[in-house]
PDB file of C-alpha atoms in Angstrom:
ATOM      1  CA  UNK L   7     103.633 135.018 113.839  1.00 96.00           C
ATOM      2  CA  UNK L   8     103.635 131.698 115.022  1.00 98.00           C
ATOM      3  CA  UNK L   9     103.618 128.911 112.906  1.00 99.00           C
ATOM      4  CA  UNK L  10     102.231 124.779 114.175  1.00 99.00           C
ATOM      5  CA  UNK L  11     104.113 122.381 111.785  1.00 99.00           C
ATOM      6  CA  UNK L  12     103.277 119.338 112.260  1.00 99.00           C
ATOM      7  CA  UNK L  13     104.862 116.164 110.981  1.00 99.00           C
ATOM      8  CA  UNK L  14     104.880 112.524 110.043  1.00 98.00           C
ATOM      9  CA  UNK L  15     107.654 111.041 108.823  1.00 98.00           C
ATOM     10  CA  UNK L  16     106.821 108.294 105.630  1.00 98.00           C
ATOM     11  CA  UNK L  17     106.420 104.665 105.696  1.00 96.00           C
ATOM     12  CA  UNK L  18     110.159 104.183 104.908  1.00 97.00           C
ATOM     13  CA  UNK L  19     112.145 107.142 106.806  1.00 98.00           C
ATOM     14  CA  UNK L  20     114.191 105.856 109.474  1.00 97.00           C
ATOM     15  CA  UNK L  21     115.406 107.386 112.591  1.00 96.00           C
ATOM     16  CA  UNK L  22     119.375 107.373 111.376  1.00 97.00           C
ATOM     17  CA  UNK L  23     117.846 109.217 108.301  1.00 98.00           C
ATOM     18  CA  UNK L  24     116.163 112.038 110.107  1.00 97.00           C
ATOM     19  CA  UNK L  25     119.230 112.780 112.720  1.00 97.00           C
ATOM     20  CA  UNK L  26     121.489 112.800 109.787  1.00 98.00           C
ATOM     21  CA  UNK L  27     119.675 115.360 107.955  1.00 98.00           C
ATOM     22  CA  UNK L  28     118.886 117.284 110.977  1.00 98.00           C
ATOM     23  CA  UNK L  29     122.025 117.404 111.745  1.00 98.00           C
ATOM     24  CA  UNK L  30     123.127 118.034 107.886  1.00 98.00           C
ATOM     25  CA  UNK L  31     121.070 121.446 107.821  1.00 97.00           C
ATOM     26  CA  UNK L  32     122.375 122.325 111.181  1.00 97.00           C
ATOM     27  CA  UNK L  33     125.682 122.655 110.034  1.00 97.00           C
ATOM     28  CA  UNK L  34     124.790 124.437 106.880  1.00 96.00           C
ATOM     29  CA  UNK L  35     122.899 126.858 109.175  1.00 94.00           C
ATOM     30  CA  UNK L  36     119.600 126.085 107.615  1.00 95.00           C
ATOM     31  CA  UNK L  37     117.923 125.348 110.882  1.00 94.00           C
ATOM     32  CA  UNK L  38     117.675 128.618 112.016  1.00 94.00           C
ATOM     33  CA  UNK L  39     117.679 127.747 115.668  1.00 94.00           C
ATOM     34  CA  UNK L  40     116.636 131.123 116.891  1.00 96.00           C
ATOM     35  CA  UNK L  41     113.363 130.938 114.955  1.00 97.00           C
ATOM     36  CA  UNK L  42     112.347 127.517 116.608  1.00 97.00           C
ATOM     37  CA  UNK L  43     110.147 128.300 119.446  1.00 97.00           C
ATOM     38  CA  UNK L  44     109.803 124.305 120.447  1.00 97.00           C
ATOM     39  CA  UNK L  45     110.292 120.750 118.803  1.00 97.00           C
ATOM     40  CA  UNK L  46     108.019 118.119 120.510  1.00 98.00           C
ATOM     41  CA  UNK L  47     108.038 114.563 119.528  1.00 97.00           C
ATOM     42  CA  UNK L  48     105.345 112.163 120.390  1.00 97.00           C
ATOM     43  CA  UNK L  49     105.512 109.282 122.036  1.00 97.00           C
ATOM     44  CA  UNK L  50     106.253 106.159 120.156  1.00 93.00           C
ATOM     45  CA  UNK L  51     108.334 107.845 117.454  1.00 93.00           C
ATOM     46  CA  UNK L  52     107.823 109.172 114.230  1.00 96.00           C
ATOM     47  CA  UNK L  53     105.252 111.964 114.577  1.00 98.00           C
ATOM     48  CA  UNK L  54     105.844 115.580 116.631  1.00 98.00           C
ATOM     49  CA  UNK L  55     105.462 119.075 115.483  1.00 99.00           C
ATOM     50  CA  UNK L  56     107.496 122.631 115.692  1.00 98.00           C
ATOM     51  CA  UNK L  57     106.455 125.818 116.649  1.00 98.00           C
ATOM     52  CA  UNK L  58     108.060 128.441 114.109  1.00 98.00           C
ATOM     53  CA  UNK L  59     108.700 131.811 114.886  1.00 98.00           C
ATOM     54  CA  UNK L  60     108.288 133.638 111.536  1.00 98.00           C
ATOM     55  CA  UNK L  61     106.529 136.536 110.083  1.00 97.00           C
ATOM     56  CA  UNK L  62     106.687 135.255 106.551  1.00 96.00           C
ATOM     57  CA  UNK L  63     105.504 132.303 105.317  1.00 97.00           C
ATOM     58  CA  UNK L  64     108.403 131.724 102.787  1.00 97.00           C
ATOM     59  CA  UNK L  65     110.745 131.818 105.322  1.00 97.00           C
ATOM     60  CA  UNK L  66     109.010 128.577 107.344  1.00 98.00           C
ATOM     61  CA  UNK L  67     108.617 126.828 103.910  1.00 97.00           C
ATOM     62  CA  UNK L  68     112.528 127.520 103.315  1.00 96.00           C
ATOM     63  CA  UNK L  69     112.716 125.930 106.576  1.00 97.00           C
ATOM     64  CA  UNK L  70     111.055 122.765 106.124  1.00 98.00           C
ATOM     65  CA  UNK L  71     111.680 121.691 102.934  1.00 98.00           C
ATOM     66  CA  UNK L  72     114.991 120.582 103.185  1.00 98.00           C
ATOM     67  CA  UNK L  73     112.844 117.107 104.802  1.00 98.00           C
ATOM     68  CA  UNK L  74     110.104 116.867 102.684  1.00 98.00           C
ATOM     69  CA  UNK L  75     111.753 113.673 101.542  1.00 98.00           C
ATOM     70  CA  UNK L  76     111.615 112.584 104.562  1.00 99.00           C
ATOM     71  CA  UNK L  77     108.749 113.542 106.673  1.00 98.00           C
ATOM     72  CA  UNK L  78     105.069 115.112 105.359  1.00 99.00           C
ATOM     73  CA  UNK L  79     103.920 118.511 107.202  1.00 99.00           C
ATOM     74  CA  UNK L  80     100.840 119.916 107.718  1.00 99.00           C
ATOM     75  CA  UNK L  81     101.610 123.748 108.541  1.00 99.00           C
ATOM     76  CA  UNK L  82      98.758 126.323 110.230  1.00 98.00           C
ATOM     77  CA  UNK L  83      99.360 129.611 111.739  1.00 97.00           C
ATOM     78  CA  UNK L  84      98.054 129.992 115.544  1.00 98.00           C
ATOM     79  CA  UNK L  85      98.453 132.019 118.113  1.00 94.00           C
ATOM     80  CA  UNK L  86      98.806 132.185 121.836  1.00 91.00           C
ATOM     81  CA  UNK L  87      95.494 132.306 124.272  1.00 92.00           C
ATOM     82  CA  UNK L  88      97.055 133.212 127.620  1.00 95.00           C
ATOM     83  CA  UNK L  89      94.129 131.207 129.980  1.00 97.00           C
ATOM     84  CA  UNK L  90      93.355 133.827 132.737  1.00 96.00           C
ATOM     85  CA  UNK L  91      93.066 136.927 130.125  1.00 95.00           C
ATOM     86  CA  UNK L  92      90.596 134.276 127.984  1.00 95.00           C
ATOM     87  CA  UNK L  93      88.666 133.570 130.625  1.00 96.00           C
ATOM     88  CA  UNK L  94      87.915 137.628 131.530  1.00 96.00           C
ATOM     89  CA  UNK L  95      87.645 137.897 127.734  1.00 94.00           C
ATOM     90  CA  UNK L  96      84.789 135.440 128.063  1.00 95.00           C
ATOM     91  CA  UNK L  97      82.988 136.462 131.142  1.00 94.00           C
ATOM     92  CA  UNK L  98      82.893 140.094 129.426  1.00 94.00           C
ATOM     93  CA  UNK L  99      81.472 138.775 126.259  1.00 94.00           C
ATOM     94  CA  UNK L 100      78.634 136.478 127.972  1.00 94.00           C
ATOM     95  CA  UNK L 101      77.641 139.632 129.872  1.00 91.00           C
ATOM     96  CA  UNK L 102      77.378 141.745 126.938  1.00 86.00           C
ATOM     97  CA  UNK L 103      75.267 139.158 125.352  1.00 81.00           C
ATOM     98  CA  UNK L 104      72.961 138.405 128.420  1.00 73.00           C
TER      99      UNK L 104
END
């Protein structure tokens, strides 16, 4: 399952603070690289999200926690919707309903 955590890091987190921890929990193996699909930041600082590869839930909360202090999340589960297959998917479905 893939997992959309987004975050925002609080009023008084600075950037020195996140790389530290970041790089705090790498070392203590708590990142679990292999599980991270993609980290995006946006532009201006302060805000991105990750895309978790996970099939349980506890396992992305184990993840994340370690910043709470840091950053807020807001955490959905999505999935992929490769665009040519959607649009087939579509066209059938508008021509079973016409």
């Amino acid at each position: 399952m893939l997992w959309y955590c987004r975050f925002r890091w609080h009023e008084n987190t600075r950037a020195d603070d996140v790389r530290r921890r970041v790089l705090e929990q790498h070392d203590l193996g708590n990142n679990k690289a292999d599980k991270i699909r993609g980290w995006y930041n946006l532009v201006g600082g302060g805000a991105g999200f990750l895309l978790i590869e996970s099939d349980s839930p506890h396992e992305v909360t184990d993840l994340l926690q370690p910043y709470m202090d840091l950053v807020s999340w807001d955490v959905h589960a999505v999935y992929e919707l490769p665009y040519g297959r959607m649009i087939e998917e579509i066209r059938k479905q508008l021509q079973v309903s016409a």
